[in-house]
Amino acid sequence: MSEPKRSKPRRHIEPIFKSVSPGGVGSIPGTPLYIGDKAPTEAAFSLIQYDHDEISFVTPESIEEVLAMLEDGMVNWVNVNGLADQDALKRLGGFFRLDSLTIEDVLNTEHRPKIEDFGRYLLVITKMLTKRPDDTIEYEQVSIIITSNSVLTIQESPGDCFDPVRERLRSGTGRLRRFGPSFLAYALLDVIVDHYFSLLEWLGNRLEDFEATSASARDAAGFMTGLQDVKADLNRFRRTVWPVRDTVVALAHSDSDLLEEALTPFLRDLQDNAVQVIEAIESYRETASGIHEVFLSSVSNRMNEVMKVLTIISTIFIPLTFIAGVYGMNFKYMPELDKPWAYPVAWGLMISIALGMIVFFKRKKWF
């Protein structure tokens, strides 16, 4: 009994929105409910306080310590890594008088990047993208809340791309220490967008590798799987960055009193960077489609070459088969069969026909 054929494993396509938290459907608006594609991590807190002359870096153990350390005369950067402690987020929201819808948006990590003006504070939701060790892209939501003297950053898990900002604060170089919370929020957004360029460079290098081997790749399945992975990364990258651009545009045109006037040219520059990222993504998508077409064309050409060789071989053997078929018939009266020279003449005729056809094909440059 023959073994049943094994079906090939299907490529898994991740849904755009999914949740590990049941019970979110039909909940009351403003309900603090975690929604995300992975289990929430335990919250860890950090606090950076600075002005033009002084700066301090503190790692509090609890949200109560964070709130007790806040000072009015300094810029307070409160960073929360992890969304498992919803009570801590509620206490943080109560202290800064955050709307319940804000806490709900922070806990919904599948939110579209956006900006909302609540008067006494601004809520900016964006996406931070990092490359994992297994050459996949991790999408993490970052919520930035801007108040009159503080910036709250709430992330899904530890690890971010904000170290350049922390180093600039520590060294005191540049404008960061001379401006208020809105400039700190801009610096964080600028680092996030700048990090997109490093991912674009990595994706561009992958596309260059595929482009270099598109006309000579022999492993069709492996080539197509790898190229489709890159195209899927580009498509999701585009879906993520497009609303980020809209968010930056809305922030640049906001008339909120929380945004300093000196910030306007910097926000325009940030907008230009976001547009440049989108243009690069569109260019890479076109490049990926072109590589796909070149590969399919090369596969088709190789198949045509194989078929041409087989056709030439078949054409050469058609007259030989005819001669062999004629003299292979079992008729009693075939005068050539009784002649001693019949066998070598038949061979000579078939060889001559074959050589003549090969010479003819060569002159036509058919192979």
CSV table of C-alpha atoms in Angstrom, one decimal:
chain,number,residue,atom,x,y,z
A,1,MET,CA,0.0,0.0,0.0
A,2,SER,CA,1.5,3.3,-1.0
A,3,GLU,CA,2.1,6.0,1.6
A,4,PRO,CA,-0.2,9.0,1.4
A,5,LYS,CA,1.3,12.2,0.0
A,6,ARG,CA,2.4,14.8,2.5
A,7,SER,CA,1.1,18.2,1.9
A,8,LYS,CA,3.5,21.1,1.9
A,9,PRO,CA,3.4,23.4,4.9
A,10,ARG,CA,1.5,26.6,4.2
A,11,ARG,CA,3.1,29.9,4.9
A,12,HIS,CA,1.7,31.5,8.1
A,13,ILE,CA,0.3,35.0,7.6
A,14,GLU,CA,-0.1,37.0,10.7
A,15,PRO,CA,-3.4,38.9,11.1
A,16,ILE,CA,-3.1,42.7,11.4
A,17,PHE,CA,-5.1,42.8,14.6
A,18,LYS,CA,-5.2,40.1,17.2
A,19,SER,CA,-5.4,40.0,21.0
A,20,VAL,CA,-4.3,37.7,23.8
A,21,SER,CA,-6.9,39.2,26.1
A,22,PRO,CA,-10.4,37.7,26.0
A,23,GLY,CA,-13.5,39.7,26.9
A,24,GLY,CA,-12.7,42.9,25.1
A,25,VAL,CA,-15.6,42.8,22.7
A,26,GLY,CA,-18.5,45.0,23.8
A,27,SER,CA,-16.7,46.5,26.8
A,28,ILE,CA,-17.6,50.0,27.9
A,29,PRO,CA,-15.5,52.8,26.3
A,30,GLY,CA,-12.7,53.8,28.6
A,31,THR,CA,-12.4,50.4,30.1
A,32,PRO,CA,-8.6,49.8,30.8
A,33,LEU,CA,-8.2,46.4,29.1
A,34,TYR,CA,-4.9,45.2,27.6
A,35,ILE,CA,-5.1,44.3,23.9
A,36,GLY,CA,-2.0,43.0,22.2
A,37,ASP,CA,-0.4,40.1,20.3
A,38,LYS,CA,1.8,38.9,23.2
A,39,ALA,CA,1.4,38.6,26.9
A,40,PRO,CA,2.1,41.9,28.7
A,41,THR,CA,5.4,42.2,30.7
A,42,GLU,CA,5.7,43.4,34.2
A,43,ALA,CA,6.1,47.1,34.5
A,44,ALA,CA,9.5,48.7,35.2
A,45,PHE,CA,9.9,52.4,35.8
A,46,SER,CA,12.6,55.0,35.2
A,47,LEU,CA,12.6,58.8,35.9
A,48,ILE,CA,14.9,61.4,34.3
A,49,GLN,CA,14.6,64.9,35.7
A,50,TYR,CA,16.5,67.9,34.3
A,51,ASP,CA,16.8,71.5,33.6
A,52,HIS,CA,19.5,73.6,32.0
A,53,ASP,CA,21.9,73.1,35.0
A,54,GLU,CA,21.0,69.8,36.7
A,55,ILE,CA,20.0,66.3,35.7
A,56,SER,CA,19.2,63.1,37.6
A,57,PHE,CA,18.6,59.5,36.6
A,58,VAL,CA,16.5,57.4,38.9
A,59,THR,CA,15.1,53.9,38.7
A,60,PRO,CA,12.1,53.8,41.1
A,61,GLU,CA,10.7,50.5,42.4
A,62,SER,CA,7.1,51.5,42.2
A,63,ILE,CA,4.7,54.0,40.7
A,64,GLU,CA,4.3,55.6,44.1
A,65,GLU,CA,8.0,56.4,44.2
A,66,VAL,CA,7.8,57.9,40.8
A,67,LEU,CA,4.9,60.2,41.7
A,68,ALA,CA,6.6,61.3,44.9
A,69,MET,CA,9.8,62.4,43.1
A,70,LEU,CA,8.1,64.6,40.5
A,71,GLU,CA,9.1,68.3,40.6
A,72,ASP,CA,7.4,71.3,39.1
A,73,GLY,CA,10.5,73.3,38.3
A,74,MET,CA,12.1,70.6,36.2
A,75,VAL,CA,11.2,68.5,33.1
A,76,ASN,CA,10.2,65.1,34.3
A,77,TRP,CA,10.5,62.1,31.8
A,78,VAL,CA,8.6,59.2,33.2
A,79,ASN,CA,9.2,56.0,31.3
A,80,VAL,CA,7.1,52.8,31.9
A,81,ASN,CA,8.2,49.5,30.3
A,82,GLY,CA,5.5,46.9,30.4
A,83,LEU,CA,1.7,47.0,30.5
A,84,ALA,CA,0.9,44.2,33.0
A,85,ASP,CA,0.4,46.5,36.0
A,86,GLN,CA,-2.8,48.2,35.0
A,87,ASP,CA,-3.3,49.6,38.5
A,88,ALA,CA,0.0,51.5,38.2
A,89,LEU,CA,-1.2,53.0,34.9
A,90,LYS,CA,-4.5,54.0,36.6
A,91,ARG,CA,-2.6,55.7,39.4
A,92,LEU,CA,-0.4,57.5,36.9
A,93,GLY,CA,-3.4,58.6,35.0
A,94,GLY,CA,-5.1,59.8,38.1
A,95,PHE,CA,-2.1,61.9,39.1
A,96,PHE,CA,-1.8,63.6,35.7
A,97,ARG,CA,-5.6,63.7,35.3
A,98,LEU,CA,-5.6,61.6,32.2
A,99,ASP,CA,-8.9,60.7,30.5
A,100,SER,CA,-10.1,57.1,30.8
A,101,LEU,CA,-10.0,56.9,27.0
A,102,THR,CA,-6.3,57.7,27.1
A,103,ILE,CA,-5.6,54.8,29.4
A,104,GLU,CA,-7.7,52.6,27.2
A,105,ASP,CA,-5.7,53.7,24.1
A,106,VAL,CA,-2.4,53.1,25.9
A,107,LEU,CA,-3.3,49.5,26.8
A,108,ASN,CA,-4.5,48.8,23.2
A,109,THR,CA,-1.2,48.0,21.5
A,110,GLU,CA,-2.9,47.4,18.1
A,111,HIS,CA,-3.9,51.1,17.9
A,112,ARG,CA,-3.2,53.1,14.8
A,113,PRO,CA,-0.6,55.9,15.3
A,114,LYS,CA,-2.4,59.1,16.1
A,115,ILE,CA,-2.3,62.3,18.1
A,116,GLU,CA,-5.1,63.6,20.3
A,117,ASP,CA,-5.3,67.0,22.1
A,118,PHE,CA,-7.0,66.8,25.5
A,119,GLY,CA,-6.2,70.5,26.3
A,120,ARG,CA,-4.1,69.9,29.4
A,121,TYR,CA,-2.0,67.2,27.7
A,122,LEU,CA,-1.3,65.8,24.3
A,123,LEU,CA,-1.4,62.0,23.5
A,124,VAL,CA,0.8,60.8,20.7
A,125,ILE,CA,0.7,57.1,19.8
A,126,THR,CA,3.4,55.8,17.5
A,127,LYS,CA,5.2,52.6,16.6
A,128,MET,CA,8.8,51.7,17.4
A,129,LEU,CA,10.3,49.1,15.0
A,130,THR,CA,13.4,47.0,15.9
A,131,LYS,CA,15.1,44.0,14.2
A,132,ARG,CA,15.1,40.8,16.1
A,133,PRO,CA,18.0,38.4,16.2
A,134,ASP,CA,16.1,36.0,13.9
A,135,ASP,CA,15.9,38.6,11.2
A,136,THR,CA,12.3,39.6,11.8
A,137,ILE,CA,10.8,43.0,12.7
A,138,GLU,CA,9.3,43.6,16.1
A,139,TYR,CA,6.5,46.2,16.2
A,140,GLU,CA,6.1,47.9,19.5
A,141,GLN,CA,3.6,50.6,20.4
A,142,VAL,CA,5.0,53.7,22.2
A,143,SER,CA,2.5,56.1,23.8
A,144,ILE,CA,3.9,59.6,24.5
A,145,ILE,CA,2.0,61.9,26.8
A,146,ILE,CA,3.1,65.6,26.9
A,147,THR,CA,2.0,67.8,29.8
A,148,SER,CA,3.2,71.2,30.9
A,149,ASN,CA,6.2,69.9,32.8
A,150,SER,CA,6.4,66.2,32.1
A,151,VAL,CA,6.7,63.6,29.3
A,152,LEU,CA,5.3,60.1,29.9
A,153,THR,CA,6.5,57.3,27.6
A,154,ILE,CA,4.7,54.0,28.0
A,155,GLN,CA,6.1,51.0,26.1
A,156,GLU,CA,5.1,47.4,25.7
A,157,SER,CA,8.3,45.8,26.9
A,158,PRO,CA,11.9,46.8,28.1
A,159,GLY,CA,14.4,47.8,25.4
A,160,ASP,CA,14.1,50.8,23.1
A,161,CYS,CA,16.0,53.1,20.8
A,162,PHE,CA,16.0,56.1,23.1
A,163,ASP,CA,19.7,55.7,24.3
A,164,PRO,CA,20.9,58.6,22.0
A,165,VAL,CA,18.4,60.9,23.7
A,166,ARG,CA,19.5,59.8,27.2
A,167,GLU,CA,23.1,60.4,26.2
A,168,ARG,CA,22.3,63.9,24.9
A,169,LEU,CA,20.6,64.7,28.2
A,170,ARG,CA,23.4,63.3,30.2
A,171,SER,CA,26.1,65.2,28.3
A,172,GLY,CA,24.1,68.4,28.1
A,173,THR,CA,25.0,69.0,24.5
A,174,GLY,CA,22.6,70.5,22.0
A,175,ARG,CA,19.3,72.2,22.6
A,176,LEU,CA,17.5,69.4,24.5
A,177,ARG,CA,18.3,70.6,28.1
A,178,ARG,CA,17.4,74.2,27.1
A,179,PHE,CA,13.9,73.5,26.0
A,180,GLY,CA,10.8,72.1,27.7
A,181,PRO,CA,8.8,68.8,27.6
A,182,SER,CA,7.6,69.2,24.0
A,183,PHE,CA,11.1,69.3,22.7
A,184,LEU,CA,11.9,66.1,24.5
A,185,ALA,CA,8.8,64.5,23.0
A,186,TYR,CA,10.0,65.7,19.5
A,187,ALA,CA,13.5,64.2,20.2
A,188,LEU,CA,11.9,60.8,21.0
A,189,LEU,CA,9.8,60.8,17.9
A,190,ASP,CA,12.8,61.9,15.8
A,191,VAL,CA,14.9,58.9,17.1
A,192,ILE,CA,12.0,56.5,16.4
A,193,VAL,CA,11.7,57.8,12.8
A,194,ASP,CA,15.5,57.8,12.4
A,195,HIS,CA,15.5,54.1,13.4
A,196,TYR,CA,13.2,53.4,10.5
A,197,PHE,CA,16.1,54.3,8.2
A,198,SER,CA,18.3,51.5,9.7
A,199,LEU,CA,15.5,49.0,9.0
A,200,LEU,CA,15.2,50.3,5.5
A,201,GLU,CA,18.9,49.9,4.9
A,202,TRP,CA,18.6,46.3,6.2
A,203,LEU,CA,15.6,45.6,3.9
A,204,GLY,CA,17.5,47.2,1.0
A,205,ASN,CA,20.5,45.0,1.5
A,206,ARG,CA,18.2,41.9,1.5
A,207,LEU,CA,16.6,43.1,-1.8
A,208,GLU,CA,20.1,43.7,-3.3
A,209,ASP,CA,20.9,40.1,-2.5
A,210,PHE,CA,17.8,38.8,-4.1
A,211,GLU,CA,18.3,41.1,-7.2
A,212,ALA,CA,21.9,39.8,-7.6
A,213,THR,CA,20.6,36.2,-7.7
A,214,SER,CA,17.2,36.7,-9.4
A,215,ALA,CA,18.5,35.6,-12.9
A,216,SER,CA,20.5,32.6,-11.7
A,217,ALA,CA,18.7,31.2,-8.6
A,218,ARG,CA,18.1,27.5,-8.9
A,219,ASP,CA,16.1,27.0,-5.7
A,220,ALA,CA,12.8,28.5,-6.8
A,221,ALA,CA,10.9,27.6,-3.7
A,222,GLY,CA,13.5,29.1,-1.3
A,223,PHE,CA,14.0,32.2,-3.5
A,224,MET,CA,10.2,32.9,-3.7
A,225,THR,CA,9.7,32.3,0.0
A,226,GLY,CA,12.5,34.7,1.0
A,227,LEU,CA,11.3,37.3,-1.4
A,228,GLN,CA,7.7,37.1,-0.2
A,229,ASP,CA,8.9,37.5,3.3
A,230,VAL,CA,10.6,40.8,2.3
A,231,LYS,CA,7.5,42.0,0.5
A,232,ALA,CA,5.4,41.1,3.6
A,233,ASP,CA,7.8,43.1,5.8
A,234,LEU,CA,7.6,46.1,3.4
A,235,ASN,CA,3.8,45.9,3.3
A,236,ARG,CA,3.4,45.9,7.1
A,237,PHE,CA,6.1,48.6,7.4
A,238,ARG,CA,4.1,50.8,5.0
A,239,ARG,CA,0.9,50.2,6.9
A,240,THR,CA,2.7,51.3,10.1
A,241,VAL,CA,4.6,54.3,8.8
A,242,TRP,CA,1.9,55.9,6.8
A,243,PRO,CA,-0.2,56.9,9.8
A,244,VAL,CA,3.0,57.9,11.6
A,245,ARG,CA,3.5,60.5,8.9
A,246,ASP,CA,-0.1,61.7,9.4
A,247,THR,CA,0.6,62.0,13.1
A,248,VAL,CA,3.7,64.1,12.6
A,249,VAL,CA,1.8,66.4,10.1
A,250,ALA,CA,-1.0,66.8,12.7
A,251,LEU,CA,1.5,67.6,15.4
A,252,ALA,CA,3.3,70.2,13.2
A,253,HIS,CA,0.0,71.9,12.5
A,254,SER,CA,-1.3,71.7,16.1
A,255,ASP,CA,-2.0,75.0,17.9
A,256,SER,CA,-1.6,73.5,21.4
A,257,ASP,CA,-0.1,75.7,24.0
A,258,LEU,CA,2.0,72.7,25.1
A,259,LEU,CA,4.1,72.9,22.0
A,260,GLU,CA,6.9,75.6,21.9
A,261,GLU,CA,7.1,77.9,19.0
A,262,ALA,CA,10.7,77.1,18.4
A,263,LEU,CA,9.7,73.5,17.7
A,264,THR,CA,8.0,74.3,14.4
A,265,PRO,CA,11.0,73.9,12.1
A,266,PHE,CA,12.0,70.7,13.8
A,267,LEU,CA,8.6,69.2,13.3
A,268,ARG,CA,8.8,70.1,9.6
A,269,ASP,CA,12.1,68.3,9.4
A,270,LEU,CA,10.6,65.3,11.1
A,271,GLN,CA,7.7,65.4,8.7
A,272,ASP,CA,10.2,65.4,5.8
A,273,ASN,CA,11.9,62.4,7.3
A,274,ALA,CA,8.7,60.5,7.6
A,275,VAL,CA,7.8,61.3,3.9
A,276,GLN,CA,11.3,60.1,2.9
A,277,VAL,CA,10.7,56.8,4.7
A,278,ILE,CA,7.4,56.2,2.9
A,279,GLU,CA,9.0,57.1,-0.5
A,280,ALA,CA,11.8,54.6,0.2
A,281,ILE,CA,9.3,51.9,1.1
A,282,GLU,CA,7.4,52.5,-2.1
A,283,SER,CA,10.6,52.3,-4.1
A,284,TYR,CA,11.6,49.1,-2.4
A,285,ARG,CA,8.1,47.6,-3.0
A,286,GLU,CA,8.5,48.4,-6.7
A,287,THR,CA,12.0,46.9,-6.7
A,288,ALA,CA,10.6,43.7,-5.0
A,289,SER,CA,7.9,43.4,-7.7
A,290,GLY,CA,10.6,43.9,-10.4
A,291,ILE,CA,12.8,41.2,-8.9
A,292,HIS,CA,9.8,38.9,-8.8
A,293,GLU,CA,9.1,39.5,-12.5
A,294,VAL,CA,12.8,39.0,-13.4
A,295,PHE,CA,12.9,35.7,-11.5
A,296,LEU,CA,9.8,34.4,-13.2
A,297,SER,CA,11.2,35.5,-16.5
A,298,SER,CA,14.5,33.7,-15.9
A,299,VAL,CA,12.6,30.5,-14.9
A,300,SER,CA,10.5,30.7,-18.0
A,301,ASN,CA,13.6,31.3,-20.2
A,302,ARG,CA,15.3,28.3,-18.6
A,303,MET,CA,12.2,26.2,-19.2
A,304,ASN,CA,12.2,27.4,-22.9
A,305,GLU,CA,15.8,26.4,-23.3
A,306,VAL,CA,15.1,22.9,-22.0
A,307,MET,CA,12.1,22.6,-24.2
A,308,LYS,CA,14.1,23.8,-27.2
A,309,VAL,CA,16.8,21.1,-26.6
A,310,LEU,CA,14.2,18.4,-26.2
A,311,THR,CA,12.4,19.6,-29.4
A,312,ILE,CA,15.6,19.5,-31.4
A,313,ILE,CA,16.3,16.0,-30.2
A,314,SER,CA,12.8,14.9,-31.0
A,315,THR,CA,13.0,16.5,-34.5
A,316,ILE,CA,16.3,14.6,-35.2
A,317,PHE,CA,14.8,11.3,-34.3
A,318,ILE,CA,11.6,11.7,-36.3
A,319,PRO,CA,13.1,10.7,-39.7
A,320,LEU,CA,15.3,8.1,-38.0
A,321,THR,CA,12.2,6.6,-36.3
A,322,PHE,CA,10.4,6.6,-39.7
A,323,ILE,CA,13.2,4.7,-41.4
A,324,ALA,CA,13.5,2.2,-38.6
A,325,GLY,CA,9.7,1.8,-38.6
A,326,VAL,CA,9.6,1.1,-42.3
A,327,TYR,CA,12.3,-1.6,-42.3
A,328,GLY,CA,10.9,-3.0,-39.1
A,329,MET,CA,7.6,-4.1,-40.7
A,330,ASN,CA,7.2,-7.8,-41.0
A,331,PHE,CA,6.4,-8.0,-44.7
A,332,LYS,CA,7.6,-11.1,-46.5
A,333,TYR,CA,8.7,-9.4,-49.7
A,334,MET,CA,11.0,-6.5,-48.9
A,335,PRO,CA,13.9,-6.8,-51.5
A,336,GLU,CA,16.4,-4.7,-49.4
A,337,LEU,CA,16.3,-7.2,-46.5
A,338,ASP,CA,18.0,-9.9,-48.6
A,339,LYS,CA,20.9,-7.7,-49.7
A,340,PRO,CA,24.1,-7.9,-47.7
A,341,TRP,CA,24.7,-4.1,-47.9
A,342,ALA,CA,21.2,-3.2,-46.7
A,343,TYR,CA,22.1,-3.0,-43.0
A,344,PRO,CA,25.1,-0.7,-43.3
A,345,VAL,CA,23.3,1.5,-45.9
A,346,ALA,CA,20.4,2.0,-43.5
A,347,TRP,CA,22.8,3.0,-40.7
A,348,GLY,CA,24.6,5.3,-43.0
A,349,LEU,CA,21.4,6.9,-44.2
A,350,MET,CA,20.2,7.5,-40.7
A,351,ILE,CA,23.6,8.9,-39.5
A,352,SER,CA,23.7,11.2,-42.6
A,353,ILE,CA,20.2,12.5,-41.9
A,354,ALA,CA,21.0,13.2,-38.2
A,355,LEU,CA,24.3,15.0,-39.0
A,356,GLY,CA,22.6,17.0,-41.8
A,357,MET,CA,19.9,18.2,-39.4
A,358,ILE,CA,22.5,19.1,-36.7
A,359,VAL,CA,24.5,21.1,-39.3
A,360,PHE,CA,21.3,22.8,-40.4
A,361,PHE,CA,20.3,23.7,-36.8
A,362,LYS,CA,23.7,25.0,-36.1
A,363,ARG,CA,23.6,27.3,-39.1
A,364,LYS,CA,20.3,28.6,-38.0
A,365,LYS,CA,21.8,29.2,-34.5
A,366,TRP,CA,19.0,27.3,-32.9
A,367,PHE,CA,21.4,25.8,-30.3
